[in-house]
Short mmCIF file of C-alpha atoms and ligand atoms in Angstrom, two decimals:
data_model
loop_
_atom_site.label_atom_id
_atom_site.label_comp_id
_atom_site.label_asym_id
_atom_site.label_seq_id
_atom_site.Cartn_x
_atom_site.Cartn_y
_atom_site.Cartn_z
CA UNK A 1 32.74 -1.16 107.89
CA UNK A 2 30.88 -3.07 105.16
CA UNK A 3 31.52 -2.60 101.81
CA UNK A 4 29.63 -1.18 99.31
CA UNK A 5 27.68 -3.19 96.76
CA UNK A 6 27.81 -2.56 92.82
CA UNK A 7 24.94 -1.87 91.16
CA UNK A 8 22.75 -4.25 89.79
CA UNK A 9 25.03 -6.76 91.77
CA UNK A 10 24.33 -10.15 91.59
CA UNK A 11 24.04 -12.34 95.10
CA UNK A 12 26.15 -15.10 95.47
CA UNK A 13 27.20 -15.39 91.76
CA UNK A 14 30.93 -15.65 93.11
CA UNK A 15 29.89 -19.13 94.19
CA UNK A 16 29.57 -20.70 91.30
CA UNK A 17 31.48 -19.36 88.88
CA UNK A 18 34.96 -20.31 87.80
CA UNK A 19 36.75 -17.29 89.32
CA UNK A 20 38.47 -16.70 86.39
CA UNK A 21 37.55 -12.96 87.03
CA UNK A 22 39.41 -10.92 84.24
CA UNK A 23 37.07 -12.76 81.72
CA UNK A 24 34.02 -12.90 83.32
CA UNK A 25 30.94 -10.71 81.94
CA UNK A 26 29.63 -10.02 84.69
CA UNK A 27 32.74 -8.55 86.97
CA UNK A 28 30.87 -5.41 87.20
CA UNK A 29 27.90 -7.17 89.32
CA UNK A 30 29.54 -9.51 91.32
CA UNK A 31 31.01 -8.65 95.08
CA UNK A 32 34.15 -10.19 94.53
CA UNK A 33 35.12 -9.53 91.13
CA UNK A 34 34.41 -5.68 91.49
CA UNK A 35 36.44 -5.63 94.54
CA UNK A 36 38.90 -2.82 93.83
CA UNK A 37 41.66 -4.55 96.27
CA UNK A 38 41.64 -7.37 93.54
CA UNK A 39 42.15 -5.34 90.88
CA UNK A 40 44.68 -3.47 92.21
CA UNK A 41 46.50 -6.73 93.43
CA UNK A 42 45.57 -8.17 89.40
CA UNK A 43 46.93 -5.29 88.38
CA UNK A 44 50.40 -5.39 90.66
CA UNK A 45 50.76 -9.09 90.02
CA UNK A 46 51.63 -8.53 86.67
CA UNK A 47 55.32 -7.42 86.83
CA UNK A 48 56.09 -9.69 90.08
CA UNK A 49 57.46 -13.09 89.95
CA UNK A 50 55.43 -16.74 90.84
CA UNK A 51 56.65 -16.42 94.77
CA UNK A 52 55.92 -13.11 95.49
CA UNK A 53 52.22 -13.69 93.80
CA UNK A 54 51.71 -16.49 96.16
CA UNK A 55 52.23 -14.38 98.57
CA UNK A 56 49.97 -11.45 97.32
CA UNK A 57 47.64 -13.54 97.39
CA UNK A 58 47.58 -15.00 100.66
CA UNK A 59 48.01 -11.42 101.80
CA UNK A 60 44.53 -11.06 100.21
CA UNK A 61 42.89 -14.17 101.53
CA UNK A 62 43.93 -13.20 104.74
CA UNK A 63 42.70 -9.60 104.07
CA UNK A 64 39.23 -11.12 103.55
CA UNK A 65 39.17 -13.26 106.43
CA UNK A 66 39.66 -10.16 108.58
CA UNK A 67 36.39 -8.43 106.68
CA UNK A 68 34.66 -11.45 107.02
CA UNK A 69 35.22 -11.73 110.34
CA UNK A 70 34.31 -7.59 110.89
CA UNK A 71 31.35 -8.16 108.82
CA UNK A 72 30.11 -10.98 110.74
CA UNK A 73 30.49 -8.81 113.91
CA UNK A 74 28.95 -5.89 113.05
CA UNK A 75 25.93 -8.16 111.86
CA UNK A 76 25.89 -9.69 115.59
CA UNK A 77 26.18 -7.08 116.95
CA UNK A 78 23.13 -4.93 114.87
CA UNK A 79 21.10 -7.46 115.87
CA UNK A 80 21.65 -7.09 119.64
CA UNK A 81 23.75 -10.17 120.25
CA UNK A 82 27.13 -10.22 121.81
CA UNK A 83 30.20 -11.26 120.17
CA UNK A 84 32.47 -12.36 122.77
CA UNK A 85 29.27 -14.58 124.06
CA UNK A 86 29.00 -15.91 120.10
CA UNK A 87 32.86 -16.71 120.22
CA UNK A 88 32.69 -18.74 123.44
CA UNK A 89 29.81 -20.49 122.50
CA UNK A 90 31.63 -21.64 119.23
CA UNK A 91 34.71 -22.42 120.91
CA UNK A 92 33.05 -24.22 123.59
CA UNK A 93 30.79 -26.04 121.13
CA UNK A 94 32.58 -26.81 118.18
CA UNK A 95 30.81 -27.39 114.46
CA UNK A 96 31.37 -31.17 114.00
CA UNK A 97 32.71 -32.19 110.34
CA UNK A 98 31.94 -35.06 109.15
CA UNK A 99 34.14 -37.16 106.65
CA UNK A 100 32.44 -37.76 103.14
CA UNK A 101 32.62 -41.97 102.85
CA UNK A 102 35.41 -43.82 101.49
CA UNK A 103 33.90 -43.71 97.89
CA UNK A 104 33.50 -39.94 98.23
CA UNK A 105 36.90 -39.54 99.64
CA UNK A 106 38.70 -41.55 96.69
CA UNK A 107 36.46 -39.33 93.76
CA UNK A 108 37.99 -36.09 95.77
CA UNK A 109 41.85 -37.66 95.78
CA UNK A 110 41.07 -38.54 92.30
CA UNK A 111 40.14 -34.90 91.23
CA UNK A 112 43.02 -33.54 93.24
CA UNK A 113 45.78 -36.19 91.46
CA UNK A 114 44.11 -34.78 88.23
CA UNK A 115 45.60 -31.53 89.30
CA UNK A 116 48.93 -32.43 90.64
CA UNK A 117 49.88 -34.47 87.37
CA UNK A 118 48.87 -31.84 84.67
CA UNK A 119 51.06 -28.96 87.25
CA UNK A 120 53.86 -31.61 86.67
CA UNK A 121 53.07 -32.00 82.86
CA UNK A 122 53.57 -28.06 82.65
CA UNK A 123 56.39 -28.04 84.59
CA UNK A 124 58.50 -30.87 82.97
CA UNK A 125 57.00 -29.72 79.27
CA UNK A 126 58.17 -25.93 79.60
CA UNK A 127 58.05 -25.97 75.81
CA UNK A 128 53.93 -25.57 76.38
CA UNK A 129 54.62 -21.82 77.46
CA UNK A 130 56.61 -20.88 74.37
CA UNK A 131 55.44 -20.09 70.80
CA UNK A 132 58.86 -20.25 69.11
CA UNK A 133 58.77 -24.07 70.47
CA UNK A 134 55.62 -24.67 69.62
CA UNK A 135 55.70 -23.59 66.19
CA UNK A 136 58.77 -25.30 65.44
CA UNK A 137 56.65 -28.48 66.99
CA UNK A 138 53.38 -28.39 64.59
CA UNK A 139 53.10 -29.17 61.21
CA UNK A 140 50.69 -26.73 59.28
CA UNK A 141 50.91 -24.41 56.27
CA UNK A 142 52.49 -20.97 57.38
CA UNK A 143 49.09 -19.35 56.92
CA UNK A 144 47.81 -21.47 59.42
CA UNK A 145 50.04 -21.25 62.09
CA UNK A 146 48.66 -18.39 63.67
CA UNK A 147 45.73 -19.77 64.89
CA UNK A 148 47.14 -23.01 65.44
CA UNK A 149 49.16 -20.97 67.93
CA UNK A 150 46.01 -19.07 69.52
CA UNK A 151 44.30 -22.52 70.09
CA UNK A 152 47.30 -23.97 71.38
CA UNK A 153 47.51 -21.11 73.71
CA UNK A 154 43.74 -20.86 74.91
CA UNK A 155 44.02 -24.89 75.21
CA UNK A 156 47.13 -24.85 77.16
CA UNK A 157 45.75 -21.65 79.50
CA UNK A 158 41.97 -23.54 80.26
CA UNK A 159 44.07 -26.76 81.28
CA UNK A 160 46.14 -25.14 83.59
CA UNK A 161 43.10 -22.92 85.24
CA UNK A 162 41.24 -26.09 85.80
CA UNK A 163 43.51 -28.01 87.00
CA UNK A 164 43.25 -27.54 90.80
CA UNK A 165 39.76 -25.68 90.19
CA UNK A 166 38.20 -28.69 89.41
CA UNK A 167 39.72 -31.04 92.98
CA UNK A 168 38.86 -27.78 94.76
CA UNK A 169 35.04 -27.56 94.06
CA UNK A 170 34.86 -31.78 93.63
CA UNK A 171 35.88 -31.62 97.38
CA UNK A 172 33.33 -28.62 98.38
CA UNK A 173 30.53 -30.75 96.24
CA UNK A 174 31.21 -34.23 98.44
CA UNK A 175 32.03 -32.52 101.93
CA UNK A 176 29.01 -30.65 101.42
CA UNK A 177 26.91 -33.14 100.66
CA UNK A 178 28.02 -35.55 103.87
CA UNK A 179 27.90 -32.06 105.87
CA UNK A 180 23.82 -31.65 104.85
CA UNK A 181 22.54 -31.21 108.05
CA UNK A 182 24.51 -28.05 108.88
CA UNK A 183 23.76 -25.98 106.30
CA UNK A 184 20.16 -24.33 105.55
CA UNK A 185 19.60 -26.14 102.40
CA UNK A 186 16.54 -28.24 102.23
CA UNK A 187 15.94 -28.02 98.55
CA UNK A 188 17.38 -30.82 96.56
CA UNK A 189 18.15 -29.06 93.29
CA UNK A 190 18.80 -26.06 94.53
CA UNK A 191 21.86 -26.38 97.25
CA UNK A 192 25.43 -25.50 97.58
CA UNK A 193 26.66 -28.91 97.33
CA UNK A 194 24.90 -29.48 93.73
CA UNK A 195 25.75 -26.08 92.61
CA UNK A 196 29.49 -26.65 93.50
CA UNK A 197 29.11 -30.28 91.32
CA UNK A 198 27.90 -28.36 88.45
CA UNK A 199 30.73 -25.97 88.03
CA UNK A 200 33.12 -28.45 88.86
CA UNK A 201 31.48 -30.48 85.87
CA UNK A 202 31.51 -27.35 83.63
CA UNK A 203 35.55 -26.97 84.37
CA UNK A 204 36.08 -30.57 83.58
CA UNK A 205 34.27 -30.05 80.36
CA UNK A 206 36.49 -27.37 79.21
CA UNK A 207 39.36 -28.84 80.19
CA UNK A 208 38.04 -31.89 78.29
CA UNK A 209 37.47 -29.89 75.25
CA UNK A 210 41.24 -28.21 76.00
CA UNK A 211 42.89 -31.36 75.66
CA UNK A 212 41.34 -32.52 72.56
CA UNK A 213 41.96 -29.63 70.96
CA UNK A 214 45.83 -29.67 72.21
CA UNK A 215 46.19 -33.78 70.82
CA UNK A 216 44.62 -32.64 67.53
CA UNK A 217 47.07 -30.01 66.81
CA UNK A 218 50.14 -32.03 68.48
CA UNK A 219 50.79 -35.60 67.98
CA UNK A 220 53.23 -36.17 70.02
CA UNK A 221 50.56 -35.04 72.94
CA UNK A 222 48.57 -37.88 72.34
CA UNK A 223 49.58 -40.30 75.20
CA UNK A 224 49.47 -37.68 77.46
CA UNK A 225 46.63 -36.09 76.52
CA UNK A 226 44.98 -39.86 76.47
CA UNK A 227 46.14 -40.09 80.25
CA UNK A 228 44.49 -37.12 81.63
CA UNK A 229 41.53 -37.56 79.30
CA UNK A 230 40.76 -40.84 80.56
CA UNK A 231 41.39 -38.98 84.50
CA UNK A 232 38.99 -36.65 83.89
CA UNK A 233 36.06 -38.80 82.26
CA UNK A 234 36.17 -41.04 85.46
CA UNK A 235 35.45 -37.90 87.81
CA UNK A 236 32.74 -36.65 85.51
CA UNK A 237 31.08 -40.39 85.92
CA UNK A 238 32.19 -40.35 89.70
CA UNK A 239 30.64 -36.88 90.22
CA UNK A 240 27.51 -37.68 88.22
CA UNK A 241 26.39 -41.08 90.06
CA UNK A 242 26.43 -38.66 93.47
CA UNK A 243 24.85 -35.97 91.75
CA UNK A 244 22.52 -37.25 89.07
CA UNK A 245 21.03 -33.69 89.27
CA UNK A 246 23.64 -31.42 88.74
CA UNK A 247 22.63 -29.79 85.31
CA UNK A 248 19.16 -28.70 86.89
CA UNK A 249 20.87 -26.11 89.44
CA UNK A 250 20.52 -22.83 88.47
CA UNK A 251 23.57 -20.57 88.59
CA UNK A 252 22.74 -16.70 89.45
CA UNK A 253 23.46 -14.77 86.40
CA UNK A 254 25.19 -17.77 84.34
CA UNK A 255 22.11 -19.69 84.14
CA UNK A 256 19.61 -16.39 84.56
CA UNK A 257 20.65 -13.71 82.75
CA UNK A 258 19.71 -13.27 78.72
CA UNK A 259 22.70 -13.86 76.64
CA UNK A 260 25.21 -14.88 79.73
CA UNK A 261 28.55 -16.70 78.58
CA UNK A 262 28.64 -20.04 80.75
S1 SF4 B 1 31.37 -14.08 89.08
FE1 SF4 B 1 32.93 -13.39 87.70
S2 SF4 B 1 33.86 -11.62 88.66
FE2 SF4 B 1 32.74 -12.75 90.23
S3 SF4 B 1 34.26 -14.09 91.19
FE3 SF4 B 1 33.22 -15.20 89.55
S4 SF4 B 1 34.52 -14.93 87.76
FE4 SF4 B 1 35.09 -13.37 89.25
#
């Protein structure tokens, strides 16, 4: 049974966005967002600890595979094919991947290294993910500690997103783009594998902006900080030389809607 779609929804917005769903304006018009499953899971996930989220949400992911998979059917199947006939010809004539090149392959490592190292930054620096810490760490006047604290925090929460966000849609940019020939895109602004570069570029900017924020408050950060600065400059110039076009794809609702927050 398909679902239902919100009003005013917006197609394929989910795509590229950053999926960080409880701030995003436009939850209300996007597919996945207004999904009440996900906000009951959101919801459930806050009193539960880091395993058994993992494995709410691969209870999910697997929960949208199966709709996916209905969905896909029921399309089929409206249009008079016949599924079992579509499932042997795909098993019988399998999609073939191609591998992006070995220049494309090192800018995706590269991305997903990004993300490994700051998880292992958090993890060995647990001090990040407490304020009494933190304040003892920074040196301000006591009227200014409080929003030395909220930057720290908003700094410190935009790293972490990012962090795998940005290998994951790196990857989906450069697979994409030595996949062309499968998919329906034959505009060269306009195609999944641009789209996917200019989000990933939009994470690494925030991120970017995180970090300097973090060093300027913290100066014990700054070798760190340098370190994964320097990481995530080299994807940006990576990702631009293969997509030279990136800013000129236009993201539905982000980069059409009045007043949208990117
Ligand atoms: S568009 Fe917004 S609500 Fe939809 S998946 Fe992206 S972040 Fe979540």
């Amino acid at each position: 049974m398909r679902k239902k779609l919100p009003e005013n929804y917006i197609p394929s917005i989910f795509n590229y966005c950053d999926r960080w769903c409880e701030r995003c304006h436009f939850r209300s018009r996007c597919t996945l967002g207004s999904d009440p499953q996900l906000n009951e899971i959101e919801n459930d996930m806050e009193n539960v600890d880091e395993e058994k989220r993992m494995e709410m949400t691969i209870d999910y992911v697997a929960n949208q595979f199966a709709s996916i998979h209905e969905m896909i059917k029921e399309m089929i199947e409206k249009d008079g094919g016949n599924w079992e006939a579509f499932m042997k010809d795909l098993e019988e004539n399998p999609v073939e991947i191609k591998e992006p090149t070995i220049g494309q392959s090192a800018i995706i490592e590269l991305a997903k290294s990004y993300g490994y190292k700051v998880f292992d930054f958090f993890k060995e620096n647990d001090w990040t993910n407490d304020p009494a810490q933190i304040s003892s760490k920074i040196l301000v006047l006591p009227e200014d500690l409080e929003l030395h604290l909220k930057t720290m925090k908003t700094a410190f929460e935009n790293i972490q997103f990012y962090a795998f966000f940005i290998g994951a849609k790196v990857h989906r940019a450069l697979t994409g783009k030595a996949n062309k020939e499968l998919y329906d895109w034959d505009d060269p602004i306009q195609n999944d594998d641009n789209g996917s570069a200019k989000i990933a570029m939009i994470a690494i900017e925030k991120s970017t902006i995180s970090w300097l924020a973090a060093r300027k408050i913290f100066s014990e950060l700054e070798d760190d900080s340098l370190t994964f600065l320097a990481n995530l400059q080299r994807i940006k110039k990576e990702l631009e030389k293969e997509f030279p076009d990136w800013k000129a794809f236009i993201r539905p609702g982000f980069d059409t809607e009045p007043n949208a927050q990117k």
